[in-house]
Amino acid sequence: MSQFDVVVIGAGPGGYIAAIRAAQLGFKTACIDAGVNKAGDAPALGGTCLNVGCIPSKALLQSSEHFHAAQHDFTEHGISVDGLKFDAAKMVERKDAIVTKLTGGVKFLFQKNKVTSLFGKGSFKGKNGDLWQIEVDNNGEKSVVEAKQVIVATGSVPRPLPLIDIDNVNVLDNEGALNLTEVPKKLGVIGSGVIGLEMGSVWKRVGAEVTILEAMPIFLAAADQQIAKEALKVFTKEQGLDIKLGVKLNEIKNVEGGVSVSYEAAGEQKTETFDKLIISIGRIPNTEGLNAEAVGLEKDERGFIKVDGECRTNLPNVWAIGDVVRGPMLAHKASDEGVAVAERIAGQKPHLDFNTIPFVIYTDPEIAWVGKTEEQLKAEGVEYKKGTSNFGANGRALALGKAKGLIKVLADAKTDRVLGIHMIGPVVSELVAEGVMSMEFSASSEDIARIVHAHPTLSEVMHEAALAVDKRALHG
């Protein structure tokens, strides 16, 4: 029976990073994962993010943006494209190649860092003295390894919708939405969160008629509402996404030629038939098959593994990270938790602040934020001041042909310390890092305003927004 210092269950962005960091710190480390490639004939590391989540969705978003630009934007640059065609199967093929490259990259990193990769489903079997026994089930072929420390990083799975089962034929989850090889004429999406908006955007750009049905009465409830309202305007009035809010679903059923959805919206009863329907109503922690109950691993009322502020569970030397524990379900949050746990096992004192974790939605324009929203500050009774600046006056944005959106900086009214930064615009997924850095180092809005930003760049909009906090914007 093999013994390890650290065994990680799950090789997603939390698990594989935790395993690599543990190995770097000198621990004999193994990582257990049951992921397989799209064909189902070989192991594939990287979890949901690399295989059917973050990475493939960005590949499709980029392809669809190129097609849309060639159709609608190239002419203003003096570029004419005759006989433009779109090949959905080729787009998916490119996406698959990127996934294969990156999952293979994780395998290489394991070899480089001497992490033992074990294929199969990992579950708790019991204890042998101070060592945890972990069973590895490789399609019925079982083995057991022992570990001084265990890190659970089993991630999350799509939240099911009771009205209908997902078959990934006509009723799709995120994986099915990523693998359509033909453009549906009518696409329905249940849920206007990250997955719903991103996948709806992909297929809208390449020709689908897209309707998004959202139960919440407000759009992007987690985002700053000034940004959310700007996004809703762009997505609906300019891009043609049909987004319905406050929807109550009544019935969903498979019918000839598609999926029928009956729902109530704005006081009206409606029934629509879609060629394909994407279910994207969030995700739930994945603890199935972990055998948590047998060893007394505690979970909360929502199914998340209970942990303290340092990711320790109620069991000695058992940790949990990522989507399977509290906090935002974000790949980068999982990765940083994985690093932190490995370093804590080594006796170090790492720091991870949930208040400075960035959020990004990769629509066009992109949406990103870090810190508190205006709504949260008002609810908490915090006195604040704000500054905003639009991309419409930014030379680089105009040159790119992407001048929609704005950046907003929120700062404490007395100390000027940055409390939140919110943005919608071109590649704000990259710009938000300046906001994270500012908040991590307790910067004031004046600190950002005093930093020289290169010209012409999109980052100048951040500079202007910081200047605007003190009512001294120079270009707005």
PDB file of C-alpha atoms in Angstrom, residues 98-392:
ATOM      1  CA  ILE A  98      -7.036  24.006 -26.779  1.00  0.00           C
ATOM      2  CA  VAL A  99      -8.537  21.820 -24.046  1.00  0.00           C
ATOM      3  CA  THR A 100      -6.333  18.878 -25.032  1.00  0.00           C
ATOM      4  CA  LYS A 101      -3.219  21.065 -24.963  1.00  0.00           C
ATOM      5  CA  LEU A 102      -3.972  22.446 -21.507  1.00  0.00           C
ATOM      6  CA  THR A 103      -5.041  19.180 -19.886  1.00  0.00           C
ATOM      7  CA  GLY A 104      -1.850  17.640 -21.258  1.00  0.00           C
ATOM      8  CA  GLY A 105      -0.023  20.572 -19.707  1.00  0.00           C
ATOM      9  CA  VAL A 106      -1.302  19.610 -16.258  1.00  0.00           C
ATOM     10  CA  LYS A 107      -0.037  16.064 -16.807  1.00  0.00           C
ATOM     11  CA  PHE A 108       3.388  17.484 -17.712  1.00  0.00           C
ATOM     12  CA  LEU A 109       3.395  19.701 -14.597  1.00  0.00           C
ATOM     13  CA  PHE A 110       2.631  16.673 -12.423  1.00  0.00           C
ATOM     14  CA  GLN A 111       5.586  14.827 -13.950  1.00  0.00           C
ATOM     15  CA  LYS A 112       7.849  17.870 -13.626  1.00  0.00           C
ATOM     16  CA  ASN A 113       6.981  18.333  -9.947  1.00  0.00           C
ATOM     17  CA  LYS A 114       6.954  14.588  -9.164  1.00  0.00           C
ATOM     18  CA  VAL A 115       3.243  14.448  -8.280  1.00  0.00           C
ATOM     19  CA  THR A 116       1.844  10.914  -8.514  1.00  0.00           C
ATOM     20  CA  SER A 117      -1.315  10.982 -10.650  1.00  0.00           C
ATOM     21  CA  LEU A 118      -3.875   8.310  -9.754  1.00  0.00           C
ATOM     22  CA  PHE A 119      -6.822   7.762 -12.085  1.00  0.00           C
ATOM     23  CA  GLY A 120     -10.170   6.955 -10.507  1.00  0.00           C
ATOM     24  CA  LYS A 121     -12.704   8.209  -7.993  1.00  0.00           C
ATOM     25  CA  GLY A 122     -11.275   8.940  -4.575  1.00  0.00           C
ATOM     26  CA  SER A 123     -13.212   8.266  -1.373  1.00  0.00           C
ATOM     27  CA  PHE A 124     -12.542   7.965   2.330  1.00  0.00           C
ATOM     28  CA  LYS A 125     -12.151   4.370   3.496  1.00  0.00           C
ATOM     29  CA  GLY A 126     -11.095   4.924   7.085  1.00  0.00           C
ATOM     30  CA  LYS A 127      -7.963   5.390   9.176  1.00  0.00           C
ATOM     31  CA  ASN A 128      -4.865   3.387   9.969  1.00  0.00           C
ATOM     32  CA  GLY A 129      -3.537   5.031  13.085  1.00  0.00           C
ATOM     33  CA  ASP A 130      -2.814   8.639  12.122  1.00  0.00           C
ATOM     34  CA  LEU A 131      -2.974   7.898   8.395  1.00  0.00           C
ATOM     35  CA  TRP A 132      -6.067   8.399   6.285  1.00  0.00           C
ATOM     36  CA  GLN A 133      -6.931   5.568   3.936  1.00  0.00           C
ATOM     37  CA  ILE A 134      -8.243   6.726   0.563  1.00  0.00           C
ATOM     38  CA  GLU A 135      -9.771   4.278  -1.901  1.00  0.00           C
ATOM     39  CA  VAL A 136      -9.177   4.818  -5.609  1.00  0.00           C
ATOM     40  CA  ASP A 137     -11.870   3.261  -7.794  1.00  0.00           C
ATOM     41  CA  ASN A 138     -10.761   2.982 -11.417  1.00  0.00           C
ATOM     42  CA  ASN A 139     -13.943   1.663 -13.057  1.00  0.00           C
ATOM     43  CA  GLY A 140     -14.260  -1.138 -10.510  1.00  0.00           C
ATOM     44  CA  GLU A 141     -10.538  -1.794 -10.089  1.00  0.00           C
ATOM     45  CA  LYS A 142      -9.915  -0.619  -6.540  1.00  0.00           C
ATOM     46  CA  SER A 143      -6.762   0.224  -4.627  1.00  0.00           C
ATOM     47  CA  VAL A 144      -6.022   2.034  -1.375  1.00  0.00           C
ATOM     48  CA  VAL A 145      -3.438   4.676  -0.575  1.00  0.00           C
ATOM     49  CA  GLU A 146      -2.599   6.210   2.782  1.00  0.00           C
ATOM     50  CA  ALA A 147      -1.994   9.863   3.541  1.00  0.00           C
ATOM     51  CA  LYS A 148      -0.878  11.998   6.446  1.00  0.00           C
ATOM     52  CA  GLN A 149      -2.845  14.942   5.020  1.00  0.00           C
ATOM     53  CA  VAL A 150      -5.861  14.945   2.670  1.00  0.00           C
ATOM     54  CA  ILE A 151      -7.105  17.870   0.590  1.00  0.00           C
ATOM     55  CA  VAL A 152     -10.636  17.493  -0.804  1.00  0.00           C
ATOM     56  CA  ALA A 153     -11.011  19.422  -4.062  1.00  0.00           C
ATOM     57  CA  THR A 154     -13.931  17.675  -5.750  1.00  0.00           C
ATOM     58  CA  GLY A 155     -15.484  20.831  -7.203  1.00  0.00           C
ATOM     59  CA  SER A 156     -19.093  21.303  -8.217  1.00  0.00           C
ATOM     60  CA  VAL A 157     -21.696  20.018 -10.660  1.00  0.00           C
ATOM     61  CA  PRO A 158     -24.560  21.791 -12.478  1.00  0.00           C
ATOM     62  CA  ARG A 159     -27.625  22.408 -10.335  1.00  0.00           C
ATOM     63  CA  PRO A 160     -30.448  20.234 -11.693  1.00  0.00           C
ATOM     64  CA  LEU A 161     -33.803  21.700 -12.690  1.00  0.00           C
ATOM     65  CA  PRO A 162     -36.658  19.578 -11.303  1.00  0.00           C
ATOM     66  CA  LEU A 163     -38.888  20.273 -14.313  1.00  0.00           C
ATOM     67  CA  ILE A 164     -36.755  18.276 -16.769  1.00  0.00           C
ATOM     68  CA  ASP A 165     -33.662  16.071 -16.961  1.00  0.00           C
ATOM     69  CA  ILE A 166     -30.559  17.187 -18.803  1.00  0.00           C
ATOM     70  CA  ASP A 167     -29.806  14.810 -21.678  1.00  0.00           C
ATOM     71  CA  ASN A 168     -27.281  16.965 -23.567  1.00  0.00           C
ATOM     72  CA  VAL A 169     -29.214  16.280 -26.741  1.00  0.00           C
ATOM     73  CA  ASN A 170     -31.841  19.014 -26.684  1.00  0.00           C
ATOM     74  CA  VAL A 171     -31.684  19.934 -22.996  1.00  0.00           C
ATOM     75  CA  LEU A 172     -28.110  20.992 -22.271  1.00  0.00           C
ATOM     76  CA  ASP A 173     -25.869  21.819 -19.340  1.00  0.00           C
ATOM     77  CA  ASN A 174     -22.611  23.749 -19.722  1.00  0.00           C
ATOM     78  CA  GLU A 175     -20.904  20.732 -21.308  1.00  0.00           C
ATOM     79  CA  GLY A 176     -23.636  20.239 -23.891  1.00  0.00           C
ATOM     80  CA  ALA A 177     -23.694  23.957 -24.693  1.00  0.00           C
ATOM     81  CA  LEU A 178     -19.983  23.798 -25.507  1.00  0.00           C
ATOM     82  CA  ASN A 179     -20.346  20.947 -27.964  1.00  0.00           C
ATOM     83  CA  LEU A 180     -23.072  22.017 -30.379  1.00  0.00           C
ATOM     84  CA  THR A 181     -21.813  21.417 -33.913  1.00  0.00           C
ATOM     85  CA  GLU A 182     -24.703  23.221 -35.581  1.00  0.00           C
ATOM     86  CA  VAL A 183     -26.169  26.624 -34.825  1.00  0.00           C
ATOM     87  CA  PRO A 184     -29.669  26.247 -33.355  1.00  0.00           C
ATOM     88  CA  LYS A 185     -32.279  28.473 -34.947  1.00  0.00           C
ATOM     89  CA  LYS A 186     -33.917  29.178 -31.588  1.00  0.00           C
ATOM     90  CA  LEU A 187     -31.960  28.774 -28.380  1.00  0.00           C
ATOM     91  CA  GLY A 188     -33.475  29.038 -24.924  1.00  0.00           C
ATOM     92  CA  VAL A 189     -31.383  29.642 -21.810  1.00  0.00           C
ATOM     93  CA  ILE A 190     -32.625  29.195 -18.249  1.00  0.00           C
ATOM     94  CA  GLY A 191     -30.587  31.507 -16.036  1.00  0.00           C
ATOM     95  CA  SER A 192     -28.757  34.760 -16.766  1.00  0.00           C
ATOM     96  CA  GLY A 193     -25.638  34.120 -14.733  1.00  0.00           C
ATOM     97  CA  VAL A 194     -22.126  33.733 -16.098  1.00  0.00           C
ATOM     98  CA  ILE A 195     -22.753  30.513 -18.049  1.00  0.00           C
ATOM     99  CA  GLY A 196     -26.093  31.639 -19.427  1.00  0.00           C
ATOM    100  CA  LEU A 197     -24.804  35.004 -20.634  1.00  0.00           C
ATOM    101  CA  GLU A 198     -21.575  33.652 -22.084  1.00  0.00           C
ATOM    102  CA  MET A 199     -23.164  30.732 -23.927  1.00  0.00           C
ATOM    103  CA  GLY A 200     -26.104  32.854 -25.019  1.00  0.00           C
ATOM    104  CA  SER A 201     -23.635  35.390 -26.417  1.00  0.00           C
ATOM    105  CA  VAL A 202     -21.656  32.747 -28.322  1.00  0.00           C
ATOM    106  CA  TRP A 203     -24.632  31.324 -30.176  1.00  0.00           C
ATOM    107  CA  LYS A 204     -26.332  34.702 -30.704  1.00  0.00           C
ATOM    108  CA  ARG A 205     -23.249  36.032 -32.500  1.00  0.00           C
ATOM    109  CA  VAL A 206     -23.198  33.130 -34.936  1.00  0.00           C
ATOM    110  CA  GLY A 207     -26.867  33.345 -35.850  1.00  0.00           C
ATOM    111  CA  ALA A 208     -29.122  31.852 -33.189  1.00  0.00           C
ATOM    112  CA  GLU A 209     -32.198  33.637 -31.871  1.00  0.00           C
ATOM    113  CA  VAL A 210     -31.558  33.595 -28.122  1.00  0.00           C
ATOM    114  CA  THR A 211     -34.055  33.975 -25.280  1.00  0.00           C
ATOM    115  CA  ILE A 212     -32.775  34.044 -21.694  1.00  0.00           C
ATOM    116  CA  LEU A 213     -35.267  33.359 -18.890  1.00  0.00           C
ATOM    117  CA  GLU A 214     -34.212  34.576 -15.449  1.00  0.00           C
ATOM    118  CA  ALA A 215     -36.137  34.024 -12.207  1.00  0.00           C
ATOM    119  CA  MET A 216     -34.650  37.021 -10.404  1.00  0.00           C
ATOM    120  CA  PRO A 217     -36.487  40.337 -10.860  1.00  0.00           C
ATOM    121  CA  ILE A 218     -33.203  42.227 -11.336  1.00  0.00           C
ATOM    122  CA  PHE A 219     -30.352  41.556 -13.740  1.00  0.00           C
ATOM    123  CA  LEU A 220     -26.980  40.379 -12.381  1.00  0.00           C
ATOM    124  CA  ALA A 221     -27.990  40.773  -8.759  1.00  0.00           C
ATOM    125  CA  ALA A 222     -24.435  40.127  -7.507  1.00  0.00           C
ATOM    126  CA  ALA A 223     -22.968  42.963  -9.585  1.00  0.00           C
ATOM    127  CA  ASP A 224     -23.033  46.690  -8.947  1.00  0.00           C
ATOM    128  CA  GLN A 225     -26.384  47.735 -10.374  1.00  0.00           C
ATOM    129  CA  GLN A 226     -25.055  50.713 -12.350  1.00  0.00           C
ATOM    130  CA  ILE A 227     -22.854  48.253 -14.230  1.00  0.00           C
ATOM    131  CA  ALA A 228     -25.649  45.673 -14.478  1.00  0.00           C
ATOM    132  CA  LYS A 229     -28.076  48.184 -15.982  1.00  0.00           C
ATOM    133  CA  GLU A 230     -25.501  49.253 -18.546  1.00  0.00           C
ATOM    134  CA  ALA A 231     -24.887  45.603 -19.426  1.00  0.00           C
ATOM    135  CA  LEU A 232     -28.590  44.841 -19.798  1.00  0.00           C
ATOM    136  CA  LYS A 233     -29.011  47.785 -22.149  1.00  0.00           C
ATOM    137  CA  VAL A 234     -26.118  46.666 -24.357  1.00  0.00           C
ATOM    138  CA  PHE A 235     -27.087  42.992 -24.395  1.00  0.00           C
ATOM    139  CA  THR A 236     -30.737  43.598 -25.243  1.00  0.00           C
ATOM    140  CA  LYS A 237     -31.020  46.802 -27.266  1.00  0.00           C
ATOM    141  CA  GLU A 238     -27.742  46.550 -29.152  1.00  0.00           C
ATOM    142  CA  GLN A 239     -26.958  42.845 -29.333  1.00  0.00           C
ATOM    143  CA  GLY A 240     -30.484  41.477 -29.536  1.00  0.00           C
ATOM    144  CA  LEU A 241     -30.484  39.032 -26.635  1.00  0.00           C
ATOM    145  CA  ASP A 242     -34.064  38.615 -25.418  1.00  0.00           C
ATOM    146  CA  ILE A 243     -33.617  38.673 -21.627  1.00  0.00           C
ATOM    147  CA  LYS A 244     -36.757  38.207 -19.555  1.00  0.00           C
ATOM    148  CA  LEU A 245     -36.573  38.863 -15.797  1.00  0.00           C
ATOM    149  CA  GLY A 246     -38.851  37.700 -12.986  1.00  0.00           C
ATOM    150  CA  VAL A 247     -39.762  34.538 -14.871  1.00  0.00           C
ATOM    151  CA  LYS A 248     -41.712  31.726 -13.248  1.00  0.00           C
ATOM    152  CA  LEU A 249     -41.281  28.394 -15.022  1.00  0.00           C
ATOM    153  CA  ASN A 250     -44.372  26.202 -15.232  1.00  0.00           C
ATOM    154  CA  GLU A 251     -43.530  23.293 -17.517  1.00  0.00           C
ATOM    155  CA  ILE A 252     -40.658  22.103 -19.697  1.00  0.00           C
ATOM    156  CA  LYS A 253     -40.999  19.109 -21.973  1.00  0.00           C
ATOM    157  CA  ASN A 254     -39.420  17.527 -24.998  1.00  0.00           C
ATOM    158  CA  VAL A 255     -41.565  17.855 -28.094  1.00  0.00           C
ATOM    159  CA  GLU A 256     -41.084  17.041 -31.739  1.00  0.00           C
ATOM    160  CA  GLY A 257     -38.323  19.256 -33.035  1.00  0.00           C
ATOM    161  CA  GLY A 258     -37.191  20.693 -29.738  1.00  0.00           C
ATOM    162  CA  VAL A 259     -38.108  21.677 -26.201  1.00  0.00           C
ATOM    163  CA  SER A 260     -41.296  23.406 -25.100  1.00  0.00           C
ATOM    164  CA  VAL A 261     -41.107  25.863 -22.201  1.00  0.00           C
ATOM    165  CA  SER A 262     -44.190  27.290 -20.523  1.00  0.00           C
ATOM    166  CA  TYR A 263     -43.585  30.225 -18.229  1.00  0.00           C
ATOM    167  CA  GLU A 264     -45.013  33.397 -16.740  1.00  0.00           C
ATOM    168  CA  ALA A 265     -43.304  36.748 -17.298  1.00  0.00           C
ATOM    169  CA  ALA A 266     -44.577  40.274 -16.671  1.00  0.00           C
ATOM    170  CA  GLY A 267     -47.978  38.856 -15.750  1.00  0.00           C
ATOM    171  CA  GLU A 268     -48.364  36.965 -19.041  1.00  0.00           C
ATOM    172  CA  GLN A 269     -48.448  33.220 -19.622  1.00  0.00           C
ATOM    173  CA  LYS A 270     -46.273  32.160 -22.539  1.00  0.00           C
ATOM    174  CA  THR A 271     -45.163  28.960 -24.239  1.00  0.00           C
ATOM    175  CA  GLU A 272     -42.169  28.847 -26.553  1.00  0.00           C
ATOM    176  CA  THR A 273     -40.488  25.991 -28.384  1.00  0.00           C
ATOM    177  CA  PHE A 274     -36.703  26.043 -28.706  1.00  0.00           C
ATOM    178  CA  ASP A 275     -34.430  23.876 -30.821  1.00  0.00           C
ATOM    179  CA  LYS A 276     -32.053  23.640 -27.854  1.00  0.00           C
ATOM    180  CA  LEU A 277     -32.403  24.638 -24.202  1.00  0.00           C
ATOM    181  CA  ILE A 278     -29.457  25.407 -21.913  1.00  0.00           C
ATOM    182  CA  ILE A 279     -30.006  24.942 -18.178  1.00  0.00           C
ATOM    183  CA  SER A 280     -27.637  27.253 -16.273  1.00  0.00           C
ATOM    184  CA  ILE A 281     -29.136  27.886 -12.846  1.00  0.00           C
ATOM    185  CA  GLY A 282     -25.939  27.621 -10.851  1.00  0.00           C
ATOM    186  CA  ARG A 283     -23.823  24.831  -9.451  1.00  0.00           C
ATOM    187  CA  ILE A 284     -23.821  22.708  -6.300  1.00  0.00           C
ATOM    188  CA  PRO A 285     -20.936  21.138  -4.366  1.00  0.00           C
ATOM    189  CA  ASN A 286     -19.820  17.717  -5.592  1.00  0.00           C
ATOM    190  CA  THR A 287     -19.473  15.305  -2.670  1.00  0.00           C
ATOM    191  CA  GLU A 288     -21.134  12.288  -4.262  1.00  0.00           C
ATOM    192  CA  GLY A 289     -19.100   9.122  -3.736  1.00  0.00           C
ATOM    193  CA  LEU A 290     -16.726  10.767  -1.285  1.00  0.00           C
ATOM    194  CA  ASN A 291     -18.009   8.562   1.581  1.00  0.00           C
ATOM    195  CA  ALA A 292     -17.993  11.636   3.792  1.00  0.00           C
ATOM    196  CA  GLU A 293     -20.683  10.359   6.150  1.00  0.00           C
ATOM    197  CA  ALA A 294     -18.774   7.177   6.952  1.00  0.00           C
ATOM    198  CA  VAL A 295     -15.837   9.100   8.399  1.00  0.00           C
ATOM    199  CA  GLY A 296     -17.906  11.931   9.901  1.00  0.00           C
ATOM    200  CA  LEU A 297     -16.864  14.683   7.499  1.00  0.00           C
ATOM    201  CA  GLU A 298     -19.312  17.481   8.235  1.00  0.00           C
ATOM    202  CA  LYS A 299     -21.338  19.313   5.589  1.00  0.00           C
ATOM    203  CA  ASP A 300     -23.668  22.271   5.960  1.00  0.00           C
ATOM    204  CA  GLU A 301     -27.357  22.467   5.052  1.00  0.00           C
ATOM    205  CA  ARG A 302     -26.500  23.296   1.413  1.00  0.00           C
ATOM    206  CA  GLY A 303     -24.144  20.362   0.987  1.00  0.00           C
ATOM    207  CA  PHE A 304     -20.858  22.279   1.256  1.00  0.00           C
ATOM    208  CA  ILE A 305     -18.079  20.712   3.318  1.00  0.00           C
ATOM    209  CA  LYS A 306     -17.716  22.750   6.495  1.00  0.00           C
ATOM    210  CA  VAL A 307     -14.349  24.467   6.883  1.00  0.00           C
ATOM    211  CA  ASP A 308     -12.865  27.188   9.029  1.00  0.00           C
ATOM    212  CA  GLY A 309     -11.159  30.314   7.744  1.00  0.00           C
ATOM    213  CA  GLU A 310      -8.066  28.287   6.840  1.00  0.00           C
ATOM    214  CA  CYS A 311      -9.918  25.494   4.995  1.00  0.00           C
ATOM    215  CA  ARG A 312      -9.633  22.956   7.816  1.00  0.00           C
ATOM    216  CA  THR A 313     -12.542  20.516   8.122  1.00  0.00           C
ATOM    217  CA  ASN A 314     -13.769  18.979  11.372  1.00  0.00           C
ATOM    218  CA  LEU A 315     -11.487  15.970  10.769  1.00  0.00           C
ATOM    219  CA  PRO A 316      -7.800  16.110  11.761  1.00  0.00           C
ATOM    220  CA  ASN A 317      -5.459  16.676   8.819  1.00  0.00           C
ATOM    221  CA  VAL A 318      -8.344  16.852   6.325  1.00  0.00           C
ATOM    222  CA  TRP A 319      -8.770  20.066   4.341  1.00  0.00           C
ATOM    223  CA  ALA A 320     -11.230  21.164   1.663  1.00  0.00           C
ATOM    224  CA  ILE A 321     -10.974  23.868  -0.988  1.00  0.00           C
ATOM    225  CA  GLY A 322     -12.681  25.371  -4.041  1.00  0.00           C
ATOM    226  CA  ASP A 323     -16.279  24.909  -5.121  1.00  0.00           C
ATOM    227  CA  VAL A 324     -16.923  22.214  -2.522  1.00  0.00           C
ATOM    228  CA  VAL A 325     -16.607  24.771   0.316  1.00  0.00           C
ATOM    229  CA  ARG A 326     -18.055  28.217   1.131  1.00  0.00           C
ATOM    230  CA  GLY A 327     -17.199  31.267  -0.890  1.00  0.00           C
ATOM    231  CA  PRO A 328     -17.422  32.169  -4.570  1.00  0.00           C
ATOM    232  CA  MET A 329     -17.268  29.319  -7.065  1.00  0.00           C
ATOM    233  CA  LEU A 330     -14.309  30.659  -9.012  1.00  0.00           C
ATOM    234  CA  ALA A 331     -11.314  28.789 -10.407  1.00  0.00           C
ATOM    235  CA  HIS A 332      -8.832  31.394  -9.186  1.00  0.00           C
ATOM    236  CA  LYS A 333     -10.294  31.299  -5.692  1.00  0.00           C
ATOM    237  CA  ALA A 334      -9.861  27.506  -5.668  1.00  0.00           C
ATOM    238  CA  SER A 335      -6.258  27.754  -6.897  1.00  0.00           C
ATOM    239  CA  ASP A 336      -5.277  30.278  -4.245  1.00  0.00           C
ATOM    240  CA  GLU A 337      -6.941  28.187  -1.541  1.00  0.00           C
ATOM    241  CA  GLY A 338      -4.982  25.177  -2.792  1.00  0.00           C
ATOM    242  CA  VAL A 339      -1.695  27.065  -2.522  1.00  0.00           C
ATOM    243  CA  ALA A 340      -2.619  28.367   0.915  1.00  0.00           C
ATOM    244  CA  VAL A 341      -3.502  24.909   2.274  1.00  0.00           C
ATOM    245  CA  ALA A 342      -0.283  23.353   0.980  1.00  0.00           C
ATOM    246  CA  GLU A 343       1.684  26.137   2.633  1.00  0.00           C
ATOM    247  CA  ARG A 344      -0.240  25.775   5.906  1.00  0.00           C
ATOM    248  CA  ILE A 345       0.599  22.070   5.940  1.00  0.00           C
ATOM    249  CA  ALA A 346       4.235  23.164   5.641  1.00  0.00           C
ATOM    250  CA  GLY A 347       3.825  25.461   8.646  1.00  0.00           C
ATOM    251  CA  GLN A 348       3.688  28.704   6.688  1.00  0.00           C
ATOM    252  CA  LYS A 349       1.209  31.555   7.241  1.00  0.00           C
ATOM    253  CA  PRO A 350      -0.288  32.419   3.837  1.00  0.00           C
ATOM    254  CA  HIS A 351      -2.879  35.156   3.337  1.00  0.00           C
ATOM    255  CA  LEU A 352      -6.088  34.964   1.307  1.00  0.00           C
ATOM    256  CA  ASP A 353      -8.645  37.787   1.451  1.00  0.00           C
ATOM    257  CA  PHE A 354     -12.098  36.976   0.069  1.00  0.00           C
ATOM    258  CA  ASN A 355     -12.822  40.721  -0.152  1.00  0.00           C
ATOM    259  CA  THR A 356     -10.262  41.114  -2.937  1.00  0.00           C
ATOM    260  CA  ILE A 357     -11.194  38.176  -5.164  1.00  0.00           C
ATOM    261  CA  PRO A 358     -12.074  39.475  -8.649  1.00  0.00           C
ATOM    262  CA  PHE A 359     -15.203  38.457 -10.552  1.00  0.00           C
ATOM    263  CA  VAL A 360     -15.355  38.409 -14.366  1.00  0.00           C
ATOM    264  CA  ILE A 361     -18.033  37.727 -16.988  1.00  0.00           C
ATOM    265  CA  TYR A 362     -16.525  37.294 -20.463  1.00  0.00           C
ATOM    266  CA  THR A 363     -19.291  38.777 -22.534  1.00  0.00           C
ATOM    267  CA  ASP A 364     -18.629  41.601 -25.005  1.00  0.00           C
ATOM    268  CA  PRO A 365     -18.260  44.070 -23.393  1.00  0.00           C
ATOM    269  CA  GLU A 366     -16.711  42.227 -20.484  1.00  0.00           C
ATOM    270  CA  ILE A 367     -17.863  42.791 -16.906  1.00  0.00           C
ATOM    271  CA  ALA A 368     -15.497  42.696 -13.931  1.00  0.00           C
ATOM    272  CA  TRP A 369     -15.384  43.846 -10.344  1.00  0.00           C
ATOM    273  CA  VAL A 370     -13.632  43.543  -7.018  1.00  0.00           C
ATOM    274  CA  GLY A 371     -14.778  44.647  -3.567  1.00  0.00           C
ATOM    275  CA  LYS A 372     -18.097  46.085  -2.426  1.00  0.00           C
ATOM    276  CA  THR A 373     -20.899  47.334  -4.671  1.00  0.00           C
ATOM    277  CA  GLU A 374     -22.710  50.605  -4.071  1.00  0.00           C
ATOM    278  CA  GLU A 375     -25.743  48.619  -2.939  1.00  0.00           C
ATOM    279  CA  GLN A 376     -23.684  46.748  -0.330  1.00  0.00           C
ATOM    280  CA  LEU A 377     -22.096  49.932   0.996  1.00  0.00           C
ATOM    281  CA  LYS A 378     -25.506  51.596   1.354  1.00  0.00           C
ATOM    282  CA  ALA A 379     -26.931  48.546   3.130  1.00  0.00           C
ATOM    283  CA  GLU A 380     -23.967  48.523   5.529  1.00  0.00           C
ATOM    284  CA  GLY A 381     -24.258  52.245   6.217  1.00  0.00           C
ATOM    285  CA  VAL A 382     -20.765  52.985   4.925  1.00  0.00           C
ATOM    286  CA  GLU A 383     -20.155  56.554   3.818  1.00  0.00           C
ATOM    287  CA  TYR A 384     -18.449  56.539   0.445  1.00  0.00           C
ATOM    288  CA  LYS A 385     -17.589  58.668  -2.544  1.00  0.00           C
ATOM    289  CA  LYS A 386     -17.325  57.551  -6.146  1.00  0.00           C
ATOM    290  CA  GLY A 387     -15.798  58.413  -9.457  1.00  0.00           C
ATOM    291  CA  THR A 388     -16.708  57.127 -12.903  1.00  0.00           C
ATOM    292  CA  SER A 389     -15.152  57.379 -16.339  1.00  0.00           C
ATOM    293  CA  ASN A 390     -16.464  56.151 -19.686  1.00  0.00           C
ATOM    294  CA  PHE A 391     -14.557  54.277 -22.383  1.00  0.00           C
ATOM    295  CA  GLY A 392     -16.281  56.502 -24.945  1.00  0.00           C
TER     296      GLY A 392
END
